[in-house]
Amino acid sequence: MNAFQRLERLLQRTVERPFTRLAGSRLQPVEIARALAKELVTNRRVGVGRIYAPNWFRAQLSEHDFRQCEPFLLQLEREIAQDLIRQAQRRKYDFVGAVTVELLADGSLRQGDILASAEIREGEPAQHPGAQWEAPLARTSVFPAVVPPQASSVPDENGIRLVVRDERGVEQHLQMVGREMRFGRGLDNDVVLDSLSVSREHARLLQADGLYIEDLGSRNGTFVNGQRVQRARVHPGDRVRLGATELRIEP
């Protein structure tokens, strides 16, 4: 019997009135876990040599469902946090901080609804009473992956692939997502490059009637095939250098 099966049996013993959706099906703790597990994958960030998982998770429930959870809220948050860590480890995802799970009541939700969300919070302590569990810390930070379908009409894969070669000579193949990909040392970039030769916001790759690289005011400049540029069109086979990092557009 796994942890969630044990928890469901605990629910049946301690809660007189079961969770019930409007359609009549029960809302089980494992459904909350599955909703957050989906956010684990959807909000992952992919970069050079690593995939980063969100470490802060929130599930908002109807007031009725939340009241049913309250007697064992911390236990439920703990079980879900541990399950999310196990799933991330199986997928070989890294974390940048402790994994936190928070369950909240939302008066606007109907009984049985789950509003799930997740994000990466680097080294940020929890500001709420949700369960917090230490996860393996990532040594570097590089990003992202999936653009949610509702956020953009651009398909996840546009056919543009890159090879990123860091200053140690390690190469990583990336798929461009959407029509813009930002590169830099800051964690809010799409591809975070762990190199002091790269500015926090170094450059961006744009797809608009062709593919362009644009420098964002970097200290060490952006170069295409050895020539420094502010903005230039790039083609398959071109080599773009950002500090000591090289990007190559694949044919």
Coordinates of N, CA and C in Angstrom, one line a residue:
M1 N 0.9 -1.2 0.0 CA 0.0 0.0 0.0 C 0.9 1.2 0.0
N2 N 0.7 2.2 -1.0 CA 1.5 3.4 -1.0 C 1.0 4.4 -0.1
A3 N 1.8 5.6 0.0 CA 1.5 6.6 1.0 C 0.1 7.2 0.8
F4 N -0.3 7.4 -0.5 CA -1.6 8.0 -0.8 C -2.7 7.1 -0.5
Q5 N -2.5 5.8 -0.7 CA -3.6 4.8 -0.4 C -3.8 4.8 1.1
R6 N -2.7 4.9 1.9 CA -2.8 4.9 3.3 C -3.6 6.2 3.7
L7 N -3.3 7.3 3.1 CA -3.9 8.6 3.4 C -5.4 8.6 3.1
E8 N -5.7 7.9 1.9 CA -7.1 7.8 1.6 C -7.9 7.0 2.6
R9 N -7.3 6.0 3.1 CA -8.0 5.2 4.1 C -8.1 6.0 5.4
L10 N -7.1 6.8 5.7 CA -7.3 7.7 6.8 C -8.4 8.6 6.7
L11 N -8.6 9.2 5.4 CA -9.7 10.1 5.1 C -11.0 9.4 5.4
Q12 N -11.1 8.2 4.9 CA -12.4 7.4 5.0 C -12.7 7.2 6.5
R13 N -11.7 7.0 7.3 CA -11.9 6.8 8.8 C -12.2 8.1 9.5
T14 N -11.6 9.2 9.1 CA -11.7 10.4 9.9 C -12.7 11.4 9.4
V15 N -13.1 11.4 8.2 CA -14.0 12.4 7.6 C -15.4 11.7 7.4
E16 N -16.3 12.3 8.0 CA -17.7 11.7 7.9 C -18.3 11.8 6.6
R17 N -18.1 13.0 6.0 CA -18.7 13.3 4.7 C -17.6 13.3 3.7
P18 N -17.6 12.4 2.7 CA -16.5 12.4 1.7 C -16.5 13.6 0.8
F19 N -15.3 13.8 0.2 CA -15.2 14.9 -0.9 C -16.1 14.4 -2.0
T20 N -16.9 15.4 -2.6 CA -17.7 15.0 -3.7 C -17.7 16.1 -4.7
R21 N -17.4 15.7 -6.0 CA -17.5 16.7 -7.1 C -19.0 16.9 -7.4
L22 N -19.2 18.0 -8.2 CA -20.6 18.2 -8.6 C -21.1 17.1 -9.5
A23 N -20.2 16.4 -10.2 CA -20.5 15.3 -11.1 C -20.7 14.0 -10.3
G24 N -20.4 14.0 -9.0 CA -20.6 12.9 -8.1 C -19.4 12.1 -7.8
S25 N -18.3 12.3 -8.5 CA -17.1 11.5 -8.2 C -16.3 12.2 -7.0
R26 N -15.6 11.3 -6.3 CA -14.9 11.8 -5.1 C -13.6 12.5 -5.5
L27 N -13.3 13.5 -4.7 CA -12.0 14.2 -4.8 C -11.1 13.5 -3.8
Q28 N -10.1 12.8 -4.3 CA -9.2 12.1 -3.4 C -7.9 12.9 -3.3
P29 N -7.1 12.6 -2.2 CA -5.8 13.3 -2.1 C -4.9 13.1 -3.3
V30 N -5.0 11.9 -3.8 CA -4.1 11.6 -5.0 C -4.4 12.5 -6.2
E31 N -5.7 13.0 -6.3 CA -6.0 13.9 -7.4 C -5.3 15.2 -7.2
I32 N -5.2 15.7 -5.9 CA -4.4 16.9 -5.6 C -2.9 16.7 -6.0
A33 N -2.4 15.5 -5.6 CA -1.0 15.2 -6.0 C -0.8 15.1 -7.5
R34 N -1.7 14.6 -8.2 CA -1.6 14.5 -9.7 C -1.6 15.9 -10.3
A35 N -2.5 16.7 -9.8 CA -2.6 18.1 -10.3 C -1.3 18.8 -10.1
L36 N -0.6 18.6 -9.0 CA 0.6 19.3 -8.7 C 1.8 18.6 -9.5
A37 N 1.7 17.3 -9.7 CA 2.7 16.6 -10.5 C 2.7 17.1 -11.9
K38 N 1.5 17.4 -12.4 CA 1.4 18.0 -13.8 C 2.1 19.3 -13.8
E39 N 2.0 20.1 -12.8 CA 2.7 21.4 -12.7 C 4.2 21.2 -12.6
L40 N 4.6 20.2 -12.0 CA 6.0 19.8 -11.9 C 6.7 19.7 -13.3
V41 N 5.9 19.1 -14.2 CA 6.5 18.9 -15.6 C 6.2 20.1 -16.4
T42 N 5.1 20.7 -16.3 CA 4.7 21.9 -17.2 C 5.6 23.0 -16.9
N43 N 6.0 23.2 -15.6 CA 6.8 24.4 -15.2 C 8.3 24.1 -15.1
R44 N 8.8 23.0 -15.6 CA 10.2 22.7 -15.5 C 10.9 23.7 -16.4
R45 N 12.2 23.8 -16.2 CA 13.1 24.7 -17.0 C 14.2 23.8 -17.5
V46 N 14.5 23.9 -18.8 CA 15.5 23.1 -19.4 C 16.7 24.0 -19.8
G47 N 17.9 23.5 -19.5 CA 19.0 24.3 -19.9 C 20.2 23.5 -20.2
V48 N 21.4 24.1 -20.2 CA 22.6 23.4 -20.6 C 23.0 22.4 -19.5
G49 N 22.8 21.1 -19.8 CA 23.2 20.0 -19.0 C 22.3 19.7 -17.8
R50 N 21.2 20.5 -17.6 CA 20.4 20.3 -16.4 C 18.9 20.6 -16.8
I51 N 18.0 20.0 -16.0 CA 16.6 20.3 -16.1 C 16.2 20.7 -14.7
Y52 N 15.6 21.8 -14.5 CA 15.2 22.3 -13.2 C 13.7 22.2 -12.9
A53 N 13.4 21.7 -11.8 CA 12.0 21.6 -11.4 C 11.5 22.7 -10.5
P54 N 10.2 23.1 -10.6 CA 9.7 24.1 -9.6 C 9.8 23.5 -8.2
N55 N 10.1 24.3 -7.3 CA 10.2 23.9 -5.9 C 9.1 24.5 -5.0
W56 N 8.2 25.3 -5.5 CA 7.2 25.9 -4.7 C 5.8 25.5 -5.4
F57 N 5.0 24.8 -4.7 CA 3.7 24.3 -5.2 C 2.5 24.8 -4.4
R58 N 1.4 25.2 -5.1 CA 0.2 25.6 -4.4 C -1.0 24.9 -5.0
A59 N -1.9 24.4 -4.2 CA -3.2 23.8 -4.7 C -4.3 24.6 -3.9
Q60 N -5.1 25.2 -4.7 CA -6.3 25.9 -4.1 C -7.5 25.0 -4.3
L61 N -8.2 24.9 -3.2 CA -9.4 24.0 -3.1 C -10.6 24.8 -2.7
S62 N -11.8 24.3 -3.0 CA -13.0 24.9 -2.5 C -13.0 25.0 -1.0
E63 N -13.8 25.9 -0.4 CA -13.8 26.0 1.0 C -14.3 24.7 1.7
H64 N -15.2 24.0 1.0 CA -15.7 22.7 1.6 C -14.6 21.7 1.6
D65 N -13.9 21.5 0.4 CA -12.9 20.5 0.3 C -11.7 20.8 1.3
F66 N -11.4 22.1 1.4 CA -10.3 22.5 2.3 C -10.6 22.1 3.7
R67 N -11.9 22.4 4.2 CA -12.3 22.0 5.5 C -12.1 20.6 5.8
Q68 N -12.4 19.7 4.8 CA -12.2 18.3 5.0 C -10.7 17.9 5.1
C69 N -9.8 18.8 4.5 CA -8.4 18.5 4.6 C -7.8 19.0 5.9
E70 N -8.4 20.0 6.6 CA -7.7 20.7 7.7 C -7.2 19.8 8.8
P71 N -8.0 18.7 9.2 CA -7.5 17.9 10.3 C -6.2 17.2 10.0
F72 N -5.8 17.0 8.8 CA -4.5 16.3 8.5 C -3.8 17.1 7.4
L73 N -3.9 18.4 7.4 CA -3.4 19.3 6.4 C -1.8 19.1 6.2
L74 N -1.1 19.2 7.3 CA 0.3 19.1 7.3 C 0.8 17.7 6.8
Q75 N 0.1 16.6 7.2 CA 0.4 15.3 6.7 C 0.2 15.2 5.2
L76 N -0.9 15.8 4.7 CA -1.1 15.7 3.3 C -0.1 16.5 2.5
E77 N 0.3 17.7 3.0 CA 1.3 18.5 2.3 C 2.6 17.8 2.3
R78 N 2.9 17.1 3.4 CA 4.2 16.4 3.6 C 4.2 15.2 2.5
E79 N 3.2 14.5 2.4 CA 3.1 13.3 1.5 C 3.3 13.8 0.1
I80 N 2.6 14.9 -0.3 CA 2.7 15.4 -1.6 C 4.1 15.9 -1.9
A81 N 4.7 16.6 -1.0 CA 6.1 17.2 -1.2 C 7.0 16.0 -1.4
Q82 N 6.9 15.0 -0.6 CA 7.9 13.8 -0.8 C 7.6 13.1 -2.1
D83 N 6.4 13.0 -2.5 CA 6.1 12.4 -3.8 C 6.6 13.2 -5.0
L84 N 6.5 14.5 -4.9 CA 7.0 15.4 -5.9 C 8.6 15.3 -6.0
I85 N 9.2 15.2 -4.9 CA 10.7 15.0 -4.9 C 11.1 13.7 -5.6
R86 N 10.3 12.6 -5.3 CA 10.6 11.4 -5.9 C 10.4 11.4 -7.4
Q87 N 9.3 12.0 -7.8 CA 9.0 12.1 -9.3 C 10.1 12.9 -10.0
A88 N 10.6 14.0 -9.3 CA 11.6 14.8 -10.0 C 12.9 14.1 -10.0
Q89 N 13.2 13.3 -9.0 CA 14.5 12.5 -9.0 C 14.4 11.4 -10.1
R90 N 13.2 10.8 -10.3 CA 13.1 9.8 -11.4 C 13.3 10.4 -12.7
R91 N 12.9 11.7 -12.9 CA 13.1 12.3 -14.2 C 14.4 13.0 -14.3
K92 N 15.2 12.9 -13.2 CA 16.5 13.6 -13.2 C 16.5 15.1 -13.3
Y93 N 15.4 15.6 -12.6 CA 15.3 17.1 -12.5 C 16.1 17.5 -11.2
D94 N 16.6 18.8 -11.3 CA 17.2 19.4 -10.1 C 16.3 20.5 -9.5
F95 N 16.6 20.8 -8.2 CA 15.9 21.8 -7.5 C 16.9 22.9 -7.2
V96 N 16.4 24.2 -7.0 CA 17.3 25.3 -6.6 C 17.0 25.7 -5.2
G97 N 16.1 24.9 -4.5 CA 15.8 25.2 -3.1 C 14.9 24.1 -2.5
A98 N 14.5 24.3 -1.3 CA 13.6 23.3 -0.6 C 12.3 23.3 -1.3
V99 N 11.7 22.1 -1.4 CA 10.4 21.9 -2.0 C 9.3 22.3 -1.0
T100 N 8.4 23.2 -1.3 CA 7.3 23.6 -0.5 C 6.0 23.4 -1.1
V101 N 5.0 22.8 -0.3 CA 3.7 22.5 -0.8 C 2.7 23.3 0.1
E102 N 1.8 24.0 -0.5 CA 0.8 24.8 0.3 C -0.6 24.5 -0.3
L103 N -1.5 24.1 0.6 CA -2.9 23.9 0.3 C -3.7 25.1 0.9
L104 N -4.5 25.7 0.1 CA -5.3 26.9 0.5 C -6.8 26.7 0.1
A105 N -7.6 27.5 0.8 CA -9.0 27.6 0.4 C -9.2 28.7 -0.5
D106 N -10.1 28.6 -1.5 CA -10.5 29.6 -2.4 C -12.0 29.6 -2.5
G107 N -12.6 30.7 -2.0 CA -14.0 30.8 -2.0 C -14.7 30.8 -3.4
S108 N -13.9 31.1 -4.4 CA -14.5 31.2 -5.8 C -14.5 29.9 -6.5
L109 N -13.9 28.8 -5.9 CA -13.9 27.5 -6.5 C -15.1 26.7 -6.1
R110 N -15.6 25.8 -7.0 CA -16.6 24.9 -6.8 C -16.1 23.7 -6.1
Q111 N -17.0 23.0 -5.4 CA -16.5 21.8 -4.7 C -16.0 20.8 -5.7
G112 N -14.8 20.2 -5.4 CA -14.1 19.3 -6.3 C -13.1 19.9 -7.3
D113 N -13.1 21.3 -7.4 CA -12.2 21.9 -8.3 C -10.8 22.0 -7.6
I114 N -9.8 22.0 -8.4 CA -8.4 22.1 -7.9 C -7.7 23.2 -8.8
L115 N -7.2 24.2 -8.2 CA -6.4 25.2 -9.0 C -5.0 25.1 -8.6
A116 N -4.2 24.5 -9.5 CA -2.8 24.1 -9.1 C -1.8 25.1 -9.8
S117 N -0.7 25.4 -9.1 CA 0.3 26.2 -9.7 C 1.7 25.8 -9.1
A118 N 2.7 26.2 -9.8 CA 4.1 25.9 -9.3 C 5.1 26.9 -9.9
E119 N 6.1 27.2 -9.2 CA 7.2 28.1 -9.8 C 8.5 27.8 -9.1
I120 N 9.6 28.3 -9.7 CA 10.9 28.2 -9.1 C 11.2 29.4 -8.2
R121 N 11.5 29.1 -7.0 CA 11.9 30.2 -6.1 C 13.3 29.8 -5.5
E122 N 14.3 30.5 -6.0 CA 15.7 30.2 -5.7 C 16.0 30.6 -4.2
G123 N 16.3 29.6 -3.4 CA 16.7 29.9 -2.0 C 15.8 30.7 -1.2
E124 N 14.5 30.8 -1.6 CA 13.6 31.6 -0.8 C 12.9 30.9 0.3
P125 N 12.9 31.3 1.5 CA 12.3 30.6 2.6 C 10.8 30.7 2.5
A126 N 10.1 29.7 3.0 CA 8.6 29.7 2.9 C 8.0 30.9 3.7
Q127 N 7.0 31.5 3.2 CA 6.4 32.6 3.9 C 4.9 32.2 4.3
H128 N 4.7 30.9 4.4 CA 3.4 30.4 4.8 C 3.6 29.1 5.5
P129 N 2.6 28.5 6.1 CA 2.7 27.3 6.9 C 2.8 26.0 6.2
G130 N 2.9 26.1 4.8 CA 2.9 24.8 4.1 C 4.1 24.0 4.4
A131 N 4.0 22.7 4.1 CA 5.1 21.8 4.4 C 6.3 22.1 3.5
Q132 N 7.5 22.1 4.1 CA 8.8 22.4 3.4 C 9.8 21.3 3.6
W133 N 10.3 20.8 2.5 CA 11.2 19.7 2.5 C 12.5 20.0 1.7
E134 N 13.6 19.6 2.3 CA 14.9 19.9 1.6 C 15.0 18.9 0.4
A135 N 15.4 19.5 -0.7 CA 15.7 18.7 -1.9 C 17.1 19.0 -2.4
P136 N 17.7 18.1 -3.2 CA 19.0 18.3 -3.7 C 19.2 19.7 -4.4
L137 N 20.2 20.5 -4.0 CA 20.3 21.8 -4.5 C 21.1 21.7 -5.8
A138 N 20.7 22.6 -6.8 CA 21.4 22.6 -8.0 C 22.6 23.5 -7.9
R139 N 23.7 23.2 -8.6 CA 24.9 24.0 -8.5 C 24.9 25.2 -9.5
T140 N 24.2 25.0 -10.6 CA 24.1 26.1 -11.5 C 22.6 26.3 -11.9
S141 N 22.3 27.2 -12.7 CA 20.9 27.5 -13.1 C 20.7 27.8 -14.6
V142 N 19.9 27.0 -15.2 CA 19.7 27.1 -16.7 C 18.3 26.8 -17.0
F143 N 17.7 27.5 -18.0 CA 16.3 27.4 -18.2 C 15.8 27.3 -19.6
P144 N 14.4 27.7 -20.1 CA 13.2 27.0 -19.7 C 12.7 26.0 -20.8
A145 N 11.5 25.7 -20.6 CA 11.0 24.5 -21.4 C 9.7 24.8 -22.1
V146 N 8.6 24.6 -21.3 CA 7.3 24.5 -22.0 C 6.6 25.8 -21.9
V147 N 6.1 26.4 -23.0 CA 5.1 27.5 -23.0 C 3.7 26.9 -22.9
P148 N 3.0 27.3 -21.8 CA 1.6 26.7 -21.7 C 0.8 27.1 -22.9
P149 N 0.0 26.2 -23.5 CA -0.8 26.4 -24.7 C -1.6 27.7 -24.6
Q150 N -2.2 28.0 -23.4 CA -3.1 29.1 -23.3 C -2.3 30.4 -23.3
A151 N -1.0 30.3 -23.0 CA -0.2 31.6 -22.9 C 0.3 32.0 -24.3
S152 N 0.3 31.2 -25.3 CA 0.8 31.5 -26.6 C 0.3 30.6 -27.6
S153 N 0.1 31.2 -28.8 CA -0.4 30.4 -30.0 C 0.8 29.8 -30.7
V154 N 2.0 30.1 -30.3 CA 3.2 29.6 -31.0 C 3.4 28.2 -30.5
P155 N 3.5 27.2 -31.4 CA 3.7 25.8 -30.9 C 5.0 25.7 -30.1
D156 N 5.1 24.7 -29.3 CA 6.3 24.5 -28.4 C 7.5 24.2 -29.3
E157 N 7.4 23.5 -30.4 CA 8.6 23.3 -31.2 C 8.4 24.0 -32.5
N158 N 9.4 24.8 -32.9 CA 9.3 25.6 -34.1 C 10.4 25.1 -35.1
G159 N 11.0 24.0 -34.8 CA 12.0 23.5 -35.7 C 13.4 24.0 -35.6
I160 N 13.6 25.1 -34.7 CA 14.9 25.7 -34.5 C 15.6 25.0 -33.4
R161 N 16.8 24.4 -33.7 CA 17.6 23.7 -32.7 C 19.0 24.4 -32.6
L162 N 19.5 24.4 -31.3 CA 20.7 25.0 -31.0 C 21.7 24.1 -30.4
V163 N 23.0 24.3 -30.5 CA 24.0 23.6 -29.8 C 24.7 24.7 -28.9
V164 N 24.6 24.5 -27.6 CA 25.3 25.5 -26.7 C 26.6 24.8 -26.2
R165 N 27.7 25.5 -26.4 CA 29.0 25.0 -26.0 C 29.5 26.0 -24.9
D166 N 29.7 25.5 -23.7 CA 30.2 26.3 -22.6 C 31.7 26.5 -22.6
E167 N 32.2 27.2 -21.7 CA 33.7 27.5 -21.7 C 34.5 26.3 -21.3
R168 N 33.9 25.3 -20.8 CA 34.6 24.0 -20.6 C 34.6 23.1 -21.8
G169 N 33.9 23.5 -22.8 CA 33.8 22.6 -24.0 C 32.6 21.6 -24.0
V170 N 31.8 21.7 -22.9 CA 30.6 20.8 -22.8 C 29.5 21.4 -23.7
E171 N 28.9 20.5 -24.5 CA 27.9 20.9 -25.4 C 26.5 20.3 -25.0
Q172 N 25.5 21.1 -25.3 CA 24.1 20.7 -25.0 C 23.2 21.1 -26.1
H173 N 22.3 20.2 -26.5 CA 21.4 20.5 -27.6 C 20.1 21.0 -27.0
L174 N 19.6 22.1 -27.6 CA 18.3 22.8 -27.1 C 17.4 23.0 -28.2
Q175 N 16.1 22.9 -27.9 CA 15.0 23.3 -28.8 C 14.5 24.7 -28.5
M176 N 14.4 25.5 -29.5 CA 13.9 26.9 -29.2 C 12.4 26.7 -29.0
V177 N 11.9 27.4 -28.0 CA 10.5 27.4 -27.6 C 9.9 28.8 -27.9
G178 N 8.8 28.9 -28.6 CA 8.2 30.1 -28.9 C 9.0 30.9 -29.9
R179 N 8.8 32.2 -29.9 CA 9.5 33.1 -30.9 C 10.6 33.9 -30.3
E180 N 10.9 33.7 -29.0 CA 12.0 34.5 -28.4 C 12.6 33.6 -27.3
M181 N 13.9 33.7 -27.3 CA 14.7 32.9 -26.3 C 15.8 33.9 -25.8
R182 N 15.8 34.1 -24.4 CA 16.8 35.0 -23.8 C 17.9 34.3 -23.2
F183 N 19.1 34.8 -23.3 CA 20.3 34.2 -22.7 C 21.0 35.2 -21.8
G184 N 21.5 34.7 -20.7 CA 22.2 35.5 -19.7 C 22.5 34.7 -18.4
R185 N 23.1 35.4 -17.5 CA 23.5 34.8 -16.2 C 22.4 34.9 -15.2
G186 N 21.4 35.8 -15.4 CA 20.3 35.9 -14.4 C 19.3 34.8 -14.5
L187 N 18.7 34.4 -13.4 CA 17.8 33.3 -13.4 C 16.5 33.5 -14.1
D188 N 16.1 34.7 -14.5 CA 14.9 35.0 -15.2 C 15.1 34.8 -16.7
N189 N 16.2 34.4 -17.2 CA 16.5 34.2 -18.6 C 15.9 32.8 -19.0
D190 N 15.7 32.7 -20.3 CA 15.2 31.4 -20.9 C 16.3 30.3 -20.8
V191 N 17.6 30.8 -21.1 CA 18.7 29.9 -21.0 C 19.7 30.6 -20.1
V192 N 19.9 30.1 -18.9 CA 20.8 30.8 -17.9 C 22.2 30.1 -18.1
L193 N 23.2 31.0 -18.4 CA 24.5 30.5 -18.6 C 25.4 30.8 -17.4
D194 N 25.9 29.8 -16.8 CA 26.7 29.9 -15.6 C 28.1 30.3 -15.9
S195 N 28.3 31.5 -16.3 CA 29.7 32.0 -16.7 C 29.8 33.5 -16.3
L196 N 30.9 33.9 -15.7 CA 31.1 35.3 -15.4 C 31.3 36.1 -16.6
S197 N 31.7 35.5 -17.7 CA 31.9 36.2 -19.0 C 30.6 36.7 -19.6
V198 N 29.5 36.1 -19.1 CA 28.1 36.4 -19.7 C 27.4 37.4 -18.7
S199 N 26.8 38.4 -19.3 CA 26.1 39.4 -18.5 C 24.8 38.8 -18.0
R200 N 24.2 39.4 -17.0 CA 22.9 38.9 -16.5 C 21.8 38.9 -17.5
E201 N 21.7 39.9 -18.4 CA 20.9 39.9 -19.5 C 21.8 40.1 -20.7
H202 N 22.1 39.1 -21.4 CA 23.2 39.2 -22.4 C 22.6 39.4 -23.8
A203 N 21.7 38.5 -24.3 CA 21.2 38.6 -25.7 C 19.9 37.8 -25.8
R204 N 19.2 38.0 -26.9 CA 18.0 37.3 -27.2 C 18.0 36.8 -28.6
L205 N 17.4 35.7 -28.8 CA 17.2 35.1 -30.2 C 15.8 35.3 -30.5
L206 N 15.5 35.9 -31.7 CA 14.1 36.3 -32.1 C 13.8 35.6 -33.4
Q207 N 12.6 35.1 -33.6 CA 12.1 34.6 -34.8 C 11.0 35.6 -35.3
A208 N 11.3 36.3 -36.4 CA 10.4 37.3 -36.9 C 10.8 37.6 -38.4
D209 N 10.2 36.9 -39.3 CA 10.6 37.0 -40.7 C 12.1 36.6 -40.9
G210 N 12.5 35.6 -40.2 CA 13.8 35.1 -40.1 C 14.3 35.0 -38.7
L211 N 15.5 34.6 -38.5 CA 16.0 34.4 -37.1 C 17.1 35.4 -36.9
Y212 N 17.0 36.1 -35.7 CA 17.9 37.2 -35.4 C 18.4 37.0 -34.0
I213 N 19.7 37.5 -33.8 CA 20.3 37.6 -32.5 C 20.4 39.1 -32.2
E214 N 20.1 39.4 -31.0 CA 20.1 40.8 -30.6 C 20.9 41.0 -29.2
D215 N 21.9 41.8 -29.2 CA 22.6 42.0 -27.9 C 21.7 42.9 -27.0
L216 N 21.7 42.6 -25.7 CA 20.9 43.4 -24.7 C 21.8 44.3 -23.8
G217 N 22.8 44.9 -24.4 CA 23.7 45.8 -23.7 C 24.7 45.0 -22.8
S218 N 25.2 43.9 -23.3 CA 26.1 43.1 -22.6 C 27.5 43.7 -22.4
R219 N 28.2 43.3 -21.4 CA 29.5 43.9 -21.2 C 30.5 43.4 -22.2
N220 N 30.5 42.1 -22.5 CA 31.5 41.5 -23.4 C 31.0 41.3 -24.8
G221 N 29.8 41.7 -25.1 CA 29.4 41.7 -26.5 C 28.8 40.4 -27.0
T222 N 28.2 40.5 -28.2 CA 27.6 39.4 -28.9 C 28.3 39.3 -30.3
F223 N 28.8 38.2 -30.7 CA 29.5 38.0 -31.9 C 28.9 37.0 -32.8
V224 N 28.8 37.3 -34.1 CA 28.3 36.3 -35.1 C 29.4 36.0 -36.0
N225 N 29.9 34.8 -36.1 CA 31.0 34.4 -36.9 C 32.2 35.3 -36.7
G226 N 32.5 35.7 -35.5 CA 33.7 36.5 -35.2 C 33.5 38.0 -35.2
Q227 N 32.3 38.5 -35.7 CA 32.1 39.9 -35.8 C 31.1 40.4 -34.8
R228 N 31.4 41.4 -34.0 CA 30.5 41.9 -33.0 C 29.3 42.6 -33.6
V229 N 28.1 42.3 -33.1 CA 26.9 42.8 -33.6 C 26.0 43.3 -32.5
Q230 N 25.1 44.3 -32.9 CA 24.0 44.7 -32.0 C 22.8 43.9 -32.3
R231 N 22.5 43.7 -33.6 CA 21.4 42.9 -34.1 C 21.8 42.3 -35.4
A232 N 21.7 41.1 -35.6 CA 22.1 40.5 -36.9 C 21.2 39.2 -37.2
R233 N 21.0 39.0 -38.5 CA 20.3 37.8 -38.9 C 21.3 36.6 -38.8
V234 N 20.8 35.5 -38.3 CA 21.6 34.3 -38.3 C 20.9 33.2 -39.0
H235 N 21.8 32.2 -39.5 CA 21.3 31.1 -40.3 C 21.9 29.8 -39.8
P236 N 21.4 28.7 -40.2 CA 21.9 27.4 -39.8 C 23.4 27.4 -40.1
G237 N 24.2 26.9 -39.2 CA 25.6 26.8 -39.3 C 26.4 28.0 -38.7
D238 N 25.7 29.1 -38.5 CA 26.3 30.3 -37.9 C 26.7 30.0 -36.5
R239 N 27.8 30.7 -36.0 CA 28.3 30.5 -34.7 C 28.1 31.9 -34.0
V240 N 27.4 31.9 -32.9 CA 27.1 33.1 -32.1 C 27.9 32.9 -30.8
R241 N 28.7 33.9 -30.4 CA 29.4 33.9 -29.1 C 28.9 34.9 -28.2
L242 N 28.6 34.4 -27.0 CA 28.2 35.3 -25.8 C 29.2 35.1 -24.7
G243 N 30.1 36.1 -24.6 CA 31.2 35.9 -23.7 C 32.0 34.7 -24.1
A244 N 32.2 33.7 -23.2 CA 33.0 32.5 -23.5 C 32.1 31.4 -23.9
T245 N 30.8 31.6 -24.1 CA 29.8 30.6 -24.5 C 29.5 30.7 -26.0
E246 N 29.4 29.6 -26.7 CA 29.1 29.6 -28.1 C 27.8 29.0 -28.4
L247 N 27.0 29.6 -29.3 CA 25.8 29.0 -29.7 C 26.0 28.7 -31.2
R248 N 25.5 27.5 -31.6 CA 25.5 27.2 -33.0 C 24.1 26.8 -33.5
I249 N 23.7 27.4 -34.6 CA 22.3 27.1 -35.1 C 22.5 25.9 -36.0
E250 N 21.7 24.9 -35.6 CA 21.8 23.6 -36.3 C 21.0 23.7 -37.6
P251 N 21.5 23.0 -38.7 CA 20.8 23.0 -40.0 C 19.5 22.3 -39.8

